[in-house]
Coordinates of C-alpha atoms in Angstrom, one line a residue:
X1 CA 201.0 51.3 27.4
X2 CA 199.3 48.8 29.0
X3 CA 200.6 45.9 26.5
X4 CA 204.3 47.2 27.7
X5 CA 203.5 47.1 31.3
X6 CA 202.2 43.6 31.2
X7 CA 205.0 42.3 29.2
X8 CA 207.7 44.0 31.4
X9 CA 206.2 43.9 34.7
X10 CA 204.3 40.6 34.6
X11 CA 201.2 42.6 35.5
X12 CA 199.0 45.7 34.7
X13 CA 200.2 49.2 36.5
X14 CA 198.1 52.3 35.0
X15 CA 194.9 50.5 34.3
X16 CA 193.3 47.3 32.5
X17 CA 192.5 46.8 28.7
X18 CA 188.9 46.0 30.0
X19 CA 188.2 49.0 32.2
X20 CA 186.9 51.1 28.7
X21 CA 184.7 48.3 28.0
X22 CA 182.8 48.3 31.2
X23 CA 179.3 49.2 29.9
X24 CA 179.6 46.2 27.3
X25 CA 180.8 44.0 30.0
X26 CA 177.9 45.0 32.3
X27 CA 174.9 45.0 29.7
X28 CA 175.9 42.4 27.4
X29 CA 177.1 39.8 29.3
X30 CA 175.8 37.2 31.6
X31 CA 178.9 35.7 33.5
X32 CA 182.6 36.1 34.5
X33 CA 185.4 33.6 35.1
X34 CA 184.5 33.7 39.1
X35 CA 180.2 33.3 38.4
X36 CA 180.6 30.4 35.8
X37 CA 180.9 28.1 38.6
X38 CA 177.6 29.0 39.7
X39 CA 176.0 27.9 36.2
X40 CA 174.9 24.4 35.3
X41 CA 176.7 22.6 32.5
X42 CA 175.0 23.3 29.1
X43 CA 174.1 26.5 30.1
X44 CA 174.0 29.4 27.6
X45 CA 176.2 32.4 28.7
X46 CA 178.1 35.6 27.0
X47 CA 181.2 36.7 28.7
X48 CA 184.2 39.1 27.4
X49 CA 187.6 39.3 28.3
X50 CA 191.2 39.7 27.0
X51 CA 192.6 36.9 24.8
X52 CA 195.4 35.8 27.1
X53 CA 196.6 33.0 24.9
X54 CA 195.8 31.0 21.9
X55 CA 196.7 27.3 21.2
X56 CA 195.9 26.4 17.5
X57 CA 195.4 22.5 17.4
X58 CA 193.3 19.8 14.9
X59 CA 190.7 17.5 15.6
X60 CA 192.1 13.9 15.5
X61 CA 189.8 12.3 13.2
X62 CA 189.2 15.1 10.7
X63 CA 191.9 17.1 11.0
X64 CA 190.1 20.3 11.5
X65 CA 191.4 23.6 12.9
X66 CA 190.1 24.5 16.3
X67 CA 191.6 26.5 19.3
X68 CA 192.0 26.7 22.8
X69 CA 191.9 30.1 24.4
X70 CA 192.7 31.5 27.7
X71 CA 190.2 34.7 28.4
X72 CA 191.0 36.9 31.2
X73 CA 188.5 39.1 32.7
X74 CA 188.9 41.5 35.6
X75 CA 188.0 38.6 38.0
X76 CA 190.5 35.7 36.6
X77 CA 191.1 33.4 33.4
X78 CA 188.7 31.2 31.9
X79 CA 189.3 28.4 29.3
X80 CA 187.5 28.7 26.2
X81 CA 187.3 25.9 23.6
X82 CA 186.4 26.6 20.1
X83 CA 185.4 23.9 18.0
X84 CA 185.8 23.6 14.3
X85 CA 182.3 25.1 13.1
X86 CA 182.8 27.9 15.7
X87 CA 186.5 28.4 14.6
X88 CA 185.3 28.8 11.0
X89 CA 183.3 31.8 11.9
X90 CA 185.1 33.2 14.4
X91 CA 188.6 32.8 13.8
X92 CA 189.6 36.4 12.3
X93 CA 188.7 37.7 15.9
X94 CA 190.8 35.3 17.7
X95 CA 194.2 37.1 18.0
X96 CA 196.3 37.4 21.5
X97 CA 196.0 40.4 23.5
X98 CA 192.7 41.0 21.6
X99 CA 189.3 41.7 23.5
X100 CA 186.5 39.7 22.6
X101 CA 182.9 39.0 23.5
X102 CA 182.0 35.5 23.5
X103 CA 178.6 33.4 23.4
X104 CA 178.9 29.7 24.3
X105 CA 178.0 27.0 26.4
X106 CA 179.2 26.3 29.9
X107 CA 181.6 22.8 29.6
X108 CA 182.2 20.1 31.9
X109 CA 184.4 20.6 35.2
X110 CA 188.0 19.3 35.2
X111 CA 189.9 17.4 37.5
X112 CA 193.2 19.5 38.6
X113 CA 196.4 18.3 39.9
X114 CA 197.1 19.3 43.5
X115 CA 200.9 19.0 43.2
X116 CA 203.1 16.1 44.6
X117 CA 201.5 13.8 42.3
X118 CA 197.9 14.2 44.5
X119 CA 194.9 15.1 42.3
X120 CA 192.3 17.3 43.6
X121 CA 188.8 17.6 42.7
X122 CA 188.1 21.5 41.8
X123 CA 184.9 22.7 40.2
X124 CA 186.1 24.4 37.4
X125 CA 184.2 25.4 34.5
X126 CA 185.2 26.1 30.7
X127 CA 182.8 27.6 27.9
X128 CA 182.7 25.8 24.2
X129 CA 182.1 28.8 22.1
X130 CA 179.5 29.3 19.8
X131 CA 180.5 32.6 18.7
X132 CA 183.2 35.0 18.8
X133 CA 183.1 38.8 17.8
X134 CA 185.7 41.8 18.5
X135 CA 184.4 43.9 21.3
X136 CA 183.8 46.9 19.0
X137 CA 181.5 45.2 17.1
X138 CA 179.2 44.4 19.9
X139 CA 177.2 47.3 20.9
X140 CA 176.4 47.8 16.8
X141 CA 175.3 43.8 16.0
X142 CA 173.6 42.6 19.5
X143 CA 171.3 45.3 20.9
X144 CA 168.2 44.4 21.4
X145 CA 167.1 46.9 24.0
X146 CA 167.2 50.1 25.4
X147 CA 167.5 50.2 29.2
X148 CA 166.3 53.1 31.3
X149 CA 167.4 53.7 35.1
X150 CA 164.8 55.8 36.7
X151 CA 165.6 56.8 39.9
X152 CA 163.1 56.3 43.0
X153 CA 161.8 60.0 43.3
X154 CA 160.8 60.0 39.5
X155 CA 158.9 56.7 39.4
X156 CA 155.9 58.7 41.1
X157 CA 156.8 62.1 38.8
X158 CA 153.8 61.5 36.3
X159 CA 155.0 64.4 34.5
X160 CA 158.6 62.6 33.6
X161 CA 156.9 59.2 33.1
X162 CA 154.1 61.0 30.4
X163 CA 157.6 62.6 28.8
X164 CA 159.4 59.2 28.4
X165 CA 156.4 57.9 27.0
X166 CA 155.7 60.6 24.5
X167 CA 159.5 60.5 23.3
X168 CA 158.8 56.4 22.9
X169 CA 156.0 56.9 20.7
X170 CA 157.5 59.6 18.8
X171 CA 160.6 57.1 18.2
X172 CA 159.0 53.9 17.6
X173 CA 161.7 51.3 16.2
X174 CA 162.7 47.4 16.9
X175 CA 164.2 48.0 20.4
X176 CA 162.7 46.3 23.3
X177 CA 162.0 49.2 26.1
X178 CA 163.3 48.0 29.6
X179 CA 162.9 50.1 33.0
X180 CA 165.3 49.7 35.7
X181 CA 163.2 51.0 38.7
X182 CA 165.3 52.0 41.7
X183 CA 163.2 50.9 44.8
X184 CA 164.5 51.5 48.2
X185 CA 162.4 48.2 49.6
X186 CA 163.0 46.1 46.7
X187 CA 166.2 47.3 45.4
X188 CA 166.0 47.3 41.4
X189 CA 163.3 46.3 39.9
X190 CA 163.4 45.3 36.1
X191 CA 160.4 45.7 33.9
X192 CA 159.9 45.3 30.1
X193 CA 157.5 47.0 28.5
X194 CA 154.9 45.9 26.0
X195 CA 156.1 46.0 22.2
X196 CA 153.8 48.9 21.5
X197 CA 156.9 51.1 23.2
X198 CA 159.6 49.5 21.1
X199 CA 162.0 52.1 20.5
X200 CA 164.5 53.3 18.1
X201 CA 168.2 54.1 19.6
X202 CA 170.4 57.4 18.4
X203 CA 172.6 59.4 20.6
X204 CA 170.0 62.3 20.2
X205 CA 167.1 60.1 21.6
X206 CA 169.5 59.0 24.3
X207 CA 170.2 62.7 25.3
X208 CA 166.6 63.4 25.7
X209 CA 165.7 60.9 28.0
X210 CA 168.7 61.7 29.7
X211 CA 167.6 65.1 30.3
X212 CA 164.6 63.9 32.2
X213 CA 166.1 61.0 34.2
X214 CA 169.8 61.9 34.7
X215 CA 173.5 61.5 33.0
X216 CA 174.3 58.2 31.8
X217 CA 170.4 56.8 32.6
X218 CA 170.4 55.2 29.1
X219 CA 172.1 52.0 28.3
X220 CA 171.7 49.6 25.3
X221 CA 172.0 45.8 25.9
X222 CA 171.4 42.5 24.4
X223 CA 169.1 41.7 27.3
X224 CA 166.0 40.4 25.4
X225 CA 168.2 38.4 23.0
X226 CA 169.3 36.4 25.7
X227 CA 168.4 32.7 25.6
X228 CA 165.9 31.5 28.7
X229 CA 165.8 34.9 30.3

């Protein structure tokens, strides 16, 4: 339905293909098309979006296959360059209309033509992809942490904190435990617990924790695998 809306109207009318992946975008990415400009060149970023267009080409020297993608998110469009090495490992995920997750490095800004032959300098970023995954594989393959949002009244409720501690110690695993502490003075304080509280993750454990801190208070993420964060 959304694809037909885009093809016939030129825009999405009843929704956007990315809306169903809101949690993946929030908890597994670090940049959007609009925030890329804030990142220095060479910074590793994680982003997600819809492949709006694919241009396949070959390198001039060796004739190796590569691709140039236009990735559309909810804020705009980003150019993504997939050099031969990354293309070999990711080409199966590259298809126009697919929603993907991308790990890559911020590339150099480009000069844009301002029209009437005038060149204007505009600070535009592109991404040089290192890895591209179908969005549906992200949570299964990249989850490194479990994040728990604790409302401000509950941060001082020792009984609830003890209950959380007990759940974690009974379900030890490989995922880091992240606490998102809501505070009226400081906003959200994010704290990583020691390895002693590394926890396994499944729906039953999440449901047990959500009985304490509320619906949707538990989210998986890749926060602790992100470079330099």
